[in-house]
Coordinates of N, CA and C in Angstrom, one line a residue:
X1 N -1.0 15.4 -12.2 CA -0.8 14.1 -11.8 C 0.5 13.6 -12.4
X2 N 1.7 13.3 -11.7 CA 2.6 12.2 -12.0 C 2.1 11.3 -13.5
X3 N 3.0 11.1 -14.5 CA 2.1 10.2 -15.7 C 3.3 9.4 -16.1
X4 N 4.5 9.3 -15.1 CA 5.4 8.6 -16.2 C 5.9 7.4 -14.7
X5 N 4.6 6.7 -14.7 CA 4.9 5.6 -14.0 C 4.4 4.1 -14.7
X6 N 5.8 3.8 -15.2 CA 5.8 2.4 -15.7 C 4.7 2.2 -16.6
X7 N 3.9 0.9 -16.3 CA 2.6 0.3 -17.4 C 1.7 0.9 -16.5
X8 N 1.4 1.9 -15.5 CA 0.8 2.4 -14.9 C 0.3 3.8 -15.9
X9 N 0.9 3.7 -16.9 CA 0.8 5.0 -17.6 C -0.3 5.3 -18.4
X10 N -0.5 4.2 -19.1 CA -2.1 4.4 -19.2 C -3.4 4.5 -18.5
X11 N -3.8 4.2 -17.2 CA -4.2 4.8 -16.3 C -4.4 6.1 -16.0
X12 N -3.0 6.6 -15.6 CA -2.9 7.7 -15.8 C -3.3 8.7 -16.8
X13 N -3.0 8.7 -17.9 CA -3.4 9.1 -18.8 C -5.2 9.6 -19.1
X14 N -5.7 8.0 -18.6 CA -7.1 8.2 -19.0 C -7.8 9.2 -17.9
X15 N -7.3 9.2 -16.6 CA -8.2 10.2 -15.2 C -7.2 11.6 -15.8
X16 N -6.4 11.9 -16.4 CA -5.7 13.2 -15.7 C -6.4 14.1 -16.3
X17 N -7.2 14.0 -16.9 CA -7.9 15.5 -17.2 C -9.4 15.2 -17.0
X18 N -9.8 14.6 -15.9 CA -10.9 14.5 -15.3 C -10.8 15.8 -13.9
X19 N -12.3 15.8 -13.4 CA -12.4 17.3 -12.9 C -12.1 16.9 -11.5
X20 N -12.2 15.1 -11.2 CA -11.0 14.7 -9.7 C -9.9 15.4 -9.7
X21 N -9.0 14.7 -10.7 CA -7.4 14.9 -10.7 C -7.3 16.7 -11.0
X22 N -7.9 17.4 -11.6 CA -7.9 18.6 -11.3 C -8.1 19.6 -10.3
X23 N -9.1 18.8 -9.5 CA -9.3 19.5 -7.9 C -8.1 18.7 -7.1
X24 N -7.7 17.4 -7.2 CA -6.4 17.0 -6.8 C -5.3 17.9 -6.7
X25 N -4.8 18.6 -7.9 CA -3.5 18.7 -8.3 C -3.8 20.5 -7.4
X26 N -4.7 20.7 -7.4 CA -4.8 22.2 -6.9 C -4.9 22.0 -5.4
X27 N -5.8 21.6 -5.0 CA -5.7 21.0 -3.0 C -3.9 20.8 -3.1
X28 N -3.1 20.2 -3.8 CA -1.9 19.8 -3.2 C -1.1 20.8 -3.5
X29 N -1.0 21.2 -4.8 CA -0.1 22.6 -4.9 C -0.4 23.2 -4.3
X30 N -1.2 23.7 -3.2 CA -1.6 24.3 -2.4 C -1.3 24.3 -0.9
X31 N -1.9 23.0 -0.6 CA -0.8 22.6 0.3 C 0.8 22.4 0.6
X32 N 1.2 21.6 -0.6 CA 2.6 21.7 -0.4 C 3.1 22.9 -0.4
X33 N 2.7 23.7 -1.0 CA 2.9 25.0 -1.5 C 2.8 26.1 0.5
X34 N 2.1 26.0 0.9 CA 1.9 26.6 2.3 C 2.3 25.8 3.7
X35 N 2.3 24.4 3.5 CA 2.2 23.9 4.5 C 3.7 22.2 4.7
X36 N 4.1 22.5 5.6 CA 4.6 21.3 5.5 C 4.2 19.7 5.2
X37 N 4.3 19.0 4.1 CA 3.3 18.0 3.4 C 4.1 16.7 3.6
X38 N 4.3 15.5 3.9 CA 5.2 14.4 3.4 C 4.1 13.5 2.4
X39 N 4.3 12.5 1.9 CA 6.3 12.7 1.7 C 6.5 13.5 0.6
X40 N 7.3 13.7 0.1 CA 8.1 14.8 -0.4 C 7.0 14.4 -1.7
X41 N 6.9 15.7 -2.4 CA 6.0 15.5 -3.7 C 6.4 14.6 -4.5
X42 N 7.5 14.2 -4.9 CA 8.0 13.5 -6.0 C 8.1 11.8 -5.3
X43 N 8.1 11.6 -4.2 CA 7.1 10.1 -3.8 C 5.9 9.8 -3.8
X44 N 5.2 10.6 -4.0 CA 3.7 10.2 -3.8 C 3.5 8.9 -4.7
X45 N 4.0 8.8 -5.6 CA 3.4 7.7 -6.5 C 4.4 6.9 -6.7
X46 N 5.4 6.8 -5.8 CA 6.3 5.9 -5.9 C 5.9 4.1 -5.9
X47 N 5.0 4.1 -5.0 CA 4.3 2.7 -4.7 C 4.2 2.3 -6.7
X48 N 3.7 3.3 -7.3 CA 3.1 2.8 -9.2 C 4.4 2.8 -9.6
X49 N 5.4 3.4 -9.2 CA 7.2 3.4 -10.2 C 7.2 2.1 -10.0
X50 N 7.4 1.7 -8.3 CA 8.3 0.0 -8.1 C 7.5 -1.0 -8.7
X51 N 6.1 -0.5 -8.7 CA 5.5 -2.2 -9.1 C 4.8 -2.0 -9.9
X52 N 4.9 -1.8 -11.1 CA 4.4 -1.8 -12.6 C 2.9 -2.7 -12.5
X53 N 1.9 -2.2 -13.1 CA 0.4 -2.6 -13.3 C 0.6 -4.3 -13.7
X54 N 1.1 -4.4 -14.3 CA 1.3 -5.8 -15.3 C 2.1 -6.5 -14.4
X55 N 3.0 -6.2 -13.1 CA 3.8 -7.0 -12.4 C 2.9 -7.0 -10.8
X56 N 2.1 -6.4 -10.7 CA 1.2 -6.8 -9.4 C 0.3 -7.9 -9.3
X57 N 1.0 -8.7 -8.3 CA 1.0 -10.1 -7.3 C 0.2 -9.6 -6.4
X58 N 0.2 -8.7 -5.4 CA 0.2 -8.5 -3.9 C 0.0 -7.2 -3.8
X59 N -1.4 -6.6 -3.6 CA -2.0 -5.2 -2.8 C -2.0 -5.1 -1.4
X60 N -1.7 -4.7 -1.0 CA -1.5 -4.1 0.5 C -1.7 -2.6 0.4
X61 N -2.7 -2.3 1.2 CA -3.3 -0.8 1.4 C -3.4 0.1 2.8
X62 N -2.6 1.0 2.7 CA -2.5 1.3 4.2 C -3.8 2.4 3.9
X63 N -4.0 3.5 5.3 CA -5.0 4.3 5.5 C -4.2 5.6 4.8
X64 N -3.2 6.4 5.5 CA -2.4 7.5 5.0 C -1.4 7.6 5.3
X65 N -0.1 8.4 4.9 CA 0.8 8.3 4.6 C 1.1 8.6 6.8
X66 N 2.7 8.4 7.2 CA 3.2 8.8 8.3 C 3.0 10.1 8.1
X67 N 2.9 10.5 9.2 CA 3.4 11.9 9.3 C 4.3 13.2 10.1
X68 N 5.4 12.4 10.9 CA 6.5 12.5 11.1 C 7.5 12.8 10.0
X69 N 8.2 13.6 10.2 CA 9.1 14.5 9.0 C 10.0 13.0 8.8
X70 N 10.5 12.7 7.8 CA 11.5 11.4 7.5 C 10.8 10.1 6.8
X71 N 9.9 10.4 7.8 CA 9.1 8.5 7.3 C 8.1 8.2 6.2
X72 N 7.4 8.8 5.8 CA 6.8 8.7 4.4 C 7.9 8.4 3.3
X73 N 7.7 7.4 2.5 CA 8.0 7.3 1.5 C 7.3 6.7 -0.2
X74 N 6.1 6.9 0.0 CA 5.0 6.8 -0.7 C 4.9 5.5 -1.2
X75 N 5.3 4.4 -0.1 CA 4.6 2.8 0.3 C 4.6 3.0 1.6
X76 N 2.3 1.9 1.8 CA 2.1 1.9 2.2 C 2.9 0.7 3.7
X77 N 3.2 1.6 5.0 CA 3.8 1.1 5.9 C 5.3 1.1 6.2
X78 N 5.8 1.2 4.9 CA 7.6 1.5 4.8 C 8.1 3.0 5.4
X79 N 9.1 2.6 5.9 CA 9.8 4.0 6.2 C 11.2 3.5 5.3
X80 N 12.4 5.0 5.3 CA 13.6 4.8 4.4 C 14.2 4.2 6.0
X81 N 15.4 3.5 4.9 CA 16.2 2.9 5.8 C 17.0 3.8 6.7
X82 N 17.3 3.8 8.0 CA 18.0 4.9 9.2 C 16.7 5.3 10.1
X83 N 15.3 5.0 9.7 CA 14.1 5.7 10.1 C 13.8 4.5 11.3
X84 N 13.1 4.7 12.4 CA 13.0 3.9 13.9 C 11.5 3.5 13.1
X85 N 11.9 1.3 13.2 CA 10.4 0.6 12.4 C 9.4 0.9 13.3
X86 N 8.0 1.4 12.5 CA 6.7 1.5 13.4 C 6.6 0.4 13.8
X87 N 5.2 0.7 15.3 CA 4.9 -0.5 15.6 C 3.9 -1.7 14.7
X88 N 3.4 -0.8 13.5 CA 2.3 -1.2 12.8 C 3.3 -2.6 11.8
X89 N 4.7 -2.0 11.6 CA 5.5 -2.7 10.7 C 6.1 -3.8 11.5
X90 N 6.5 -3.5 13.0 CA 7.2 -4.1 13.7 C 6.6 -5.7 13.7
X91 N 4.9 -5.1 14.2 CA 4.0 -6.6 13.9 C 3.8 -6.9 12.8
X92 N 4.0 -6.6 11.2 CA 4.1 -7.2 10.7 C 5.3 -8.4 10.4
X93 N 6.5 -7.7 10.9 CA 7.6 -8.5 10.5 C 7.6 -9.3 11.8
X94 N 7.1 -9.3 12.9 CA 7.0 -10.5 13.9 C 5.9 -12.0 13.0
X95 N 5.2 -11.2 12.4 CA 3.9 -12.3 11.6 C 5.2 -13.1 10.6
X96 N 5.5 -12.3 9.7 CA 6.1 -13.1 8.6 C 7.5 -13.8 9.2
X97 N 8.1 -13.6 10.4 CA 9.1 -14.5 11.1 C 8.1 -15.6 11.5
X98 N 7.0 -15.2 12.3 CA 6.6 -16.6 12.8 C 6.0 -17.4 11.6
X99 N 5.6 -17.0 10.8 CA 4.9 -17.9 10.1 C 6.2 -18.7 9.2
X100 N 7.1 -17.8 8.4 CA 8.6 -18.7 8.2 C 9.7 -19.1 9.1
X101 N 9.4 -18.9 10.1 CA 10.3 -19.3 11.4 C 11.7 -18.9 10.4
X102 N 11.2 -17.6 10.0 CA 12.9 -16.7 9.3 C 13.1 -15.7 10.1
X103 N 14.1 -15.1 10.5 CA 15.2 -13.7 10.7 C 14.4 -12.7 9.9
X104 N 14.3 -11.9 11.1 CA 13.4 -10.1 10.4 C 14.8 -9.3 10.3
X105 N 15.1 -8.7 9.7 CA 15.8 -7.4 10.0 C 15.1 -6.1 10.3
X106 N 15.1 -6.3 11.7 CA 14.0 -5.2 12.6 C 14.5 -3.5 12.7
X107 N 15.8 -3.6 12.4 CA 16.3 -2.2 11.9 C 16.3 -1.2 10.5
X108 N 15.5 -2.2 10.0 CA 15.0 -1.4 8.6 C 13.7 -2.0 8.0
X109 N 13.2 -0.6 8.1 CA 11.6 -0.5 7.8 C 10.7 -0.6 6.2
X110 N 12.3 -0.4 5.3 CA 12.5 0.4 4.2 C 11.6 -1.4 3.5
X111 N 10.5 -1.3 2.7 CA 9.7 -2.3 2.1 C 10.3 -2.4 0.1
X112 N 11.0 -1.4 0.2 CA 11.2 -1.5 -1.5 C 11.2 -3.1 -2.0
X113 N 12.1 -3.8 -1.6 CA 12.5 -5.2 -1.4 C 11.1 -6.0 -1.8
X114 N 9.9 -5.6 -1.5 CA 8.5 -6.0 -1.5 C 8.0 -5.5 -2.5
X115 N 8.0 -4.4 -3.1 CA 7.4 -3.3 -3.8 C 8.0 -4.0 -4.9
X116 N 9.6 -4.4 -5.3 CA 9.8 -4.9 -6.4 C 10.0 -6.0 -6.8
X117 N 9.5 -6.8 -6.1 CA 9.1 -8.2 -6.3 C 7.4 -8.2 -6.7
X118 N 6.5 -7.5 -6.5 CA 5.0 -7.2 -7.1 C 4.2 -6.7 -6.1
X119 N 4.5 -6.4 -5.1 CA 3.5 -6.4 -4.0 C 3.2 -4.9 -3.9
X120 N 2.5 -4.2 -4.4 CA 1.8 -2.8 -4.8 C 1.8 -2.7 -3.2
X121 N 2.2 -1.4 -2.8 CA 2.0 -1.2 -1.2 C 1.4 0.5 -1.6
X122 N 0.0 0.1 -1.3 CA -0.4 2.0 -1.5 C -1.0 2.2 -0.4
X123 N -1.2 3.7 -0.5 CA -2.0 4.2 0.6 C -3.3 5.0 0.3
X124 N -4.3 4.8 0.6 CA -5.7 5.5 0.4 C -5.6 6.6 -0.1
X125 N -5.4 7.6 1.2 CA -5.1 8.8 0.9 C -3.2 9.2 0.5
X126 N -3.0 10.0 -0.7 CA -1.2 9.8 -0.6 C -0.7 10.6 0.0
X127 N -1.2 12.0 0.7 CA -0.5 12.7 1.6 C -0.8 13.2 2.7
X128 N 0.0 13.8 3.6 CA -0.3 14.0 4.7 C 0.0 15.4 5.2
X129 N -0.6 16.3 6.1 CA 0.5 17.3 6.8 C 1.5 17.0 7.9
X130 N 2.1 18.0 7.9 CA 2.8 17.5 9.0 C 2.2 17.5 10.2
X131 N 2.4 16.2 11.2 CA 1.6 16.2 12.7 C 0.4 16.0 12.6
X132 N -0.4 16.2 11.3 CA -1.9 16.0 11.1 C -2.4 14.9 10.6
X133 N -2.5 13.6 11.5 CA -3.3 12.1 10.6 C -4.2 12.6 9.6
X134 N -4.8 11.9 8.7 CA -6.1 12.0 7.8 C -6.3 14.0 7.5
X135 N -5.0 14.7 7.8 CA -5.7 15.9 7.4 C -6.0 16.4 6.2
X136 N -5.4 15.2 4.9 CA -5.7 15.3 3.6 C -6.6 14.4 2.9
X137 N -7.7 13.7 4.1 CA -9.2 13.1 3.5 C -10.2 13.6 3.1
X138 N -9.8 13.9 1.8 CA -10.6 14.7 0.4 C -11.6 13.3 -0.2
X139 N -12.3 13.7 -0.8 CA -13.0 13.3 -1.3 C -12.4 12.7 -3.3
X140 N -11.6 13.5 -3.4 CA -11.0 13.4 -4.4 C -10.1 12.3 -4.1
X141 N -9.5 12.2 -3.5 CA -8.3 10.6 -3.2 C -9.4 9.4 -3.1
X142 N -10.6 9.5 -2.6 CA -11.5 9.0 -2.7 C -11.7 7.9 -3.9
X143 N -11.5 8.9 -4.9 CA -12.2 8.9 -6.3 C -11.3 8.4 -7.2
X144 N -9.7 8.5 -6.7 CA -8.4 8.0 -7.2 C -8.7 6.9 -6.5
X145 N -8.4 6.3 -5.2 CA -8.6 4.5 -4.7 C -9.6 3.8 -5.9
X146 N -10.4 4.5 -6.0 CA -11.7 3.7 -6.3 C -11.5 3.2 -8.1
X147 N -10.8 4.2 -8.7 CA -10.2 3.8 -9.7 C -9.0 3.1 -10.1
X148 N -8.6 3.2 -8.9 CA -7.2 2.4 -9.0 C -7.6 0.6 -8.8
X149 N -8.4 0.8 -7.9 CA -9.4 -0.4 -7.6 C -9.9 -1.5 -8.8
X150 N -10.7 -0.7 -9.4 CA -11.4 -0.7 -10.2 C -10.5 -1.6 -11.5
X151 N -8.9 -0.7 -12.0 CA -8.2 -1.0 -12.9 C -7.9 -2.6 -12.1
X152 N -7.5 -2.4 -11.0 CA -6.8 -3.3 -10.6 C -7.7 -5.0 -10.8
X153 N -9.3 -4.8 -10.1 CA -10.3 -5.5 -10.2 C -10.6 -6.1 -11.9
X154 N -9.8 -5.2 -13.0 CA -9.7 -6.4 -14.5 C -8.7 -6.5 -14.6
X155 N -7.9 -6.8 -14.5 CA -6.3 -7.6 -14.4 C -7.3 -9.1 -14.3
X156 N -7.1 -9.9 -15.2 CA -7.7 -11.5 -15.3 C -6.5 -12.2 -15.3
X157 N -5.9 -12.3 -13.8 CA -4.4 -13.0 -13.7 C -4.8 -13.1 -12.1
X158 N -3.8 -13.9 -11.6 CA -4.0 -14.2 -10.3 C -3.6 -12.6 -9.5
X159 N -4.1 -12.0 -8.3 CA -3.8 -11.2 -7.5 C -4.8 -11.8 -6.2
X160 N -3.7 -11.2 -5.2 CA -4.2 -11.1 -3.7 C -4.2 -10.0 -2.9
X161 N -5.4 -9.8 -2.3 CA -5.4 -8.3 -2.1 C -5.6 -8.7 -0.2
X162 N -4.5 -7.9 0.2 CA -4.9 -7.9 1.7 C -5.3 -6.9 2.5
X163 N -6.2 -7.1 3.2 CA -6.8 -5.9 4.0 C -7.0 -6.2 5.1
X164 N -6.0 -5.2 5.5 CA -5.9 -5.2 7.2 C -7.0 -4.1 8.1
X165 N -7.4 -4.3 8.7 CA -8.6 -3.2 9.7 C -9.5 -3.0 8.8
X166 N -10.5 -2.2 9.7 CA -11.9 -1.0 9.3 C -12.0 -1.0 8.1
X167 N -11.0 0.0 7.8 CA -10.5 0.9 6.6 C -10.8 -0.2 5.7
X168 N -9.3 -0.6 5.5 CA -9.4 -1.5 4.1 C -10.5 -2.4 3.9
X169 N -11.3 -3.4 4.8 CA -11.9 -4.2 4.7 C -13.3 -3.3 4.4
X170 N -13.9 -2.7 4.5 CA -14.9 -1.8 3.5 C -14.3 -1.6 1.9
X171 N -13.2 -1.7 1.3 CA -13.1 -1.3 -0.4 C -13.4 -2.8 -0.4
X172 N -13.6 -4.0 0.5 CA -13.9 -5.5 -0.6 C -14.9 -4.8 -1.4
X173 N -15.7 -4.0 -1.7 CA -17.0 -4.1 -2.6 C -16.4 -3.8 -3.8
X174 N -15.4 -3.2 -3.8 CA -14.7 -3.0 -4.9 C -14.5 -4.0 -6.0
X175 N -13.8 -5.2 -5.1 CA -13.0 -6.5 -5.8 C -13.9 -7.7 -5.7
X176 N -14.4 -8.1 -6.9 CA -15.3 -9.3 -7.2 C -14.9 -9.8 -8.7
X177 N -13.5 -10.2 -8.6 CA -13.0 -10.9 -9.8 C -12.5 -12.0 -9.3
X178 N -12.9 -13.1 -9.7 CA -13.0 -14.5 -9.4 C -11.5 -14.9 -9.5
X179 N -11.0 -14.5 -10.0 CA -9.6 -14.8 -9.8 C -8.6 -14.5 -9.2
X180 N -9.2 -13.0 -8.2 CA -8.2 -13.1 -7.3 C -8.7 -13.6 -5.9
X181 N -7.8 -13.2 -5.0 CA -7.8 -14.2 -4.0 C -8.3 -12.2 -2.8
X182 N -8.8 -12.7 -2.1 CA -9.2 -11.4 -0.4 C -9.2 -11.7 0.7
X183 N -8.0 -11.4 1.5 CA -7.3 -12.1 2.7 C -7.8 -10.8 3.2
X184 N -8.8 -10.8 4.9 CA -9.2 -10.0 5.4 C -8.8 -10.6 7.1
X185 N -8.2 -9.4 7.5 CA -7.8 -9.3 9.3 C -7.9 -7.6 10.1
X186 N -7.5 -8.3 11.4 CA -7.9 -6.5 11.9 C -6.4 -6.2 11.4
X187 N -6.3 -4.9 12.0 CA -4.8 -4.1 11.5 C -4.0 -4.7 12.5
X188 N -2.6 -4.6 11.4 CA -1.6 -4.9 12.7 C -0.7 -3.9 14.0
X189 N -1.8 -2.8 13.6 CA -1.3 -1.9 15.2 C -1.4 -2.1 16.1
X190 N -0.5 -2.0 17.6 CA -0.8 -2.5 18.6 C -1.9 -2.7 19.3
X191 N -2.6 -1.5 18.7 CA -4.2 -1.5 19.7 C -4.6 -2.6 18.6
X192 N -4.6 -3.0 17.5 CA -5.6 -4.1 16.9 C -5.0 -5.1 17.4
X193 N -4.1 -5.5 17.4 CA -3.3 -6.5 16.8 C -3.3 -7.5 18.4
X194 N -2.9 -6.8 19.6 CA -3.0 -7.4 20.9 C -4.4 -7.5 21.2
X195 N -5.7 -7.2 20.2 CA -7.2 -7.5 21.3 C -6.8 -8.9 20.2
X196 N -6.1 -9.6 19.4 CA -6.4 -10.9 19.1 C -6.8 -10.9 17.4
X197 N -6.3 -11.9 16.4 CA -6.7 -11.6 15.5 C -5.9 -11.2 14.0
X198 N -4.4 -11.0 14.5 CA -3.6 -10.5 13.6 C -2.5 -11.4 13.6
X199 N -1.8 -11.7 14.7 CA -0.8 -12.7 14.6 C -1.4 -14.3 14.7
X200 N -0.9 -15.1 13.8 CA -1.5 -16.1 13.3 C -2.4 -16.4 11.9
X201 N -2.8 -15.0 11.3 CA -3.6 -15.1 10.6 C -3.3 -15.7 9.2
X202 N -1.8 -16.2 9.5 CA -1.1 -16.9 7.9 C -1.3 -15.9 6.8
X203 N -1.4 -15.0 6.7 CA -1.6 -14.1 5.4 C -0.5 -14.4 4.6
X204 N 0.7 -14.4 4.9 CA 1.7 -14.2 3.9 C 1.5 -15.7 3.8
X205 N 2.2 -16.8 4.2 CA 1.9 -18.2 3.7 C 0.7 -18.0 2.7
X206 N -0.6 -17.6 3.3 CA -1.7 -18.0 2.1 C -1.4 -17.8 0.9
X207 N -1.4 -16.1 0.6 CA -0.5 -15.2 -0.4 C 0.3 -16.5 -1.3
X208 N 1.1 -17.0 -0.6 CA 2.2 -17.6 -1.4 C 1.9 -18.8 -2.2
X209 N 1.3 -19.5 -1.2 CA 0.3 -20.8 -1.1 C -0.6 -20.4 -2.5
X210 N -1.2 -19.9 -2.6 CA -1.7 -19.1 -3.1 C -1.4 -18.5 -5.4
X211 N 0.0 -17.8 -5.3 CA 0.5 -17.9 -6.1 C 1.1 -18.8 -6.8
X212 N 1.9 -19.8 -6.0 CA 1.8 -21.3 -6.2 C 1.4 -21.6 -6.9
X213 N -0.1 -21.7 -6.4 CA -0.9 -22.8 -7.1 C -1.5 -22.3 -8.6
X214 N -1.3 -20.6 -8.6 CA -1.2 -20.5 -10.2 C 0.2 -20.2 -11.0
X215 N 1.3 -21.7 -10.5 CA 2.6 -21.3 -11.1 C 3.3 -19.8 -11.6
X216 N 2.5 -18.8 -10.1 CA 3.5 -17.8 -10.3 C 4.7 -18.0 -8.7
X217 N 5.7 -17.3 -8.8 CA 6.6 -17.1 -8.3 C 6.5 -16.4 -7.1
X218 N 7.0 -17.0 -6.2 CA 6.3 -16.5 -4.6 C 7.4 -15.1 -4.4
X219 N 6.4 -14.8 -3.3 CA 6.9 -13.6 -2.8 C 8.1 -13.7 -1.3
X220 N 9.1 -13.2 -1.4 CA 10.4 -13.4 -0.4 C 9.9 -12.0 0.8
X221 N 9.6 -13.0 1.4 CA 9.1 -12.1 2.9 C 9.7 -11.4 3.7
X222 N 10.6 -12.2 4.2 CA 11.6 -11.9 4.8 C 12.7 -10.8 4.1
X223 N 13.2 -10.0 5.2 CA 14.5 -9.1 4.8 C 16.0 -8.9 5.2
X224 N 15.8 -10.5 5.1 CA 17.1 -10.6 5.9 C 18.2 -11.6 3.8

């Protein structure tokens, strides 16, 4: 496991020689090792470099990584800048225009901008094959969310955790710390997002609304 990610480091430290992250590290050297994998090994845990344990505001959880050669960049929903925005991102950056009546920059998908201002963007599972959705839903990534979860659920500071669809809205059992805040909607992919339910849902306003009101420093939505 990756161990030299920011105040994330103690975390790390405490799972990497548990018999998860052991069956982890062998499933992937194995994969990456035979099989075309994104994103590239040395992103997977990029989402814990940008936004340090002690600096997370804002969780956002996708399902698993793209898996189109280019687009993974180990935050959840971002592609690198030059990469064509999903439609999953597209509606999001229609939501945070309409709710700030601000300018999207719809030609870049790239979320860093988010990532280091506090907003933890991870993904359930962190890798993918190539062309193959969910073909790396192990039981072991499993066991990583759930502890990531877990660290994240005693942090005794304001956080807001958003969960969009199915997926994410099942880990609420995770988070029952009175101090943070649990903004739940369907996903914003087009199949969720046009049966009703996703635009309008003020998430990002709340979020902000939200931080505010415990004199932390809001989050800049917009990428323009």
């Amino acid at each position: 496991m990756d161990n030299h990610v920011t105040t994330w480091n103690k975390f790390f430290s405490q799972i990497q020689n548990e018999d998860f992250c052991d069956k982890l590290n062998e499933f992937l050297n194995r994969e990456y090792n035979n099989h075309e994998c994104y994103p590239p090994r040395e992103l997977m845990f990029n989402a814990f470099r940008l936004t340090p344990l002690d600096k997370v505001k804002v969780v956002i959880i996708g399902q698993d990584p793209y898996h189109e050669r280019g687009q993974a960049m180990g935050l959840s929903f971002s592609v690198p800048s030059g990469i064509n925005v999903p439609p999953s991102l597209v509606n999001i950056y229609k939501e945070i225009a309409k709710e700030y009546e601000c300018p999207m920059n719809y030609q870049s998908g790239d979320l860093t901008y988010l990532a280091e201002q506090g907003v933890l963007l991870i993904n359930a599972i962190l890798s993918v094959r190539a062309k193959q959705p969910l073909s790396h839903n192990i039981a072991e990534y499993k066991m990583f969310l759930a502890r990531v979860l877990e660290v994240l659920n005693r942090q005794h500071r304001p956080i807001v955790f958003l969960l969009w669809g199915g997926f994410a809205r099942k880990l609420k059992s995770y988070l029952h710390n009175p101090t943070h805040l649990v903004l739940e909607s369907v996903h914003p992919s087009p199949l969720a997002a046009n049966r009703g339910g996703w635009f309008g849902n003020d998430h990002f306003k709340k979020t902000n609304e939200y931080l505010k009101s415990h004199h932390l420093k809001e989050i800049k939505w917009s990428n323009m």
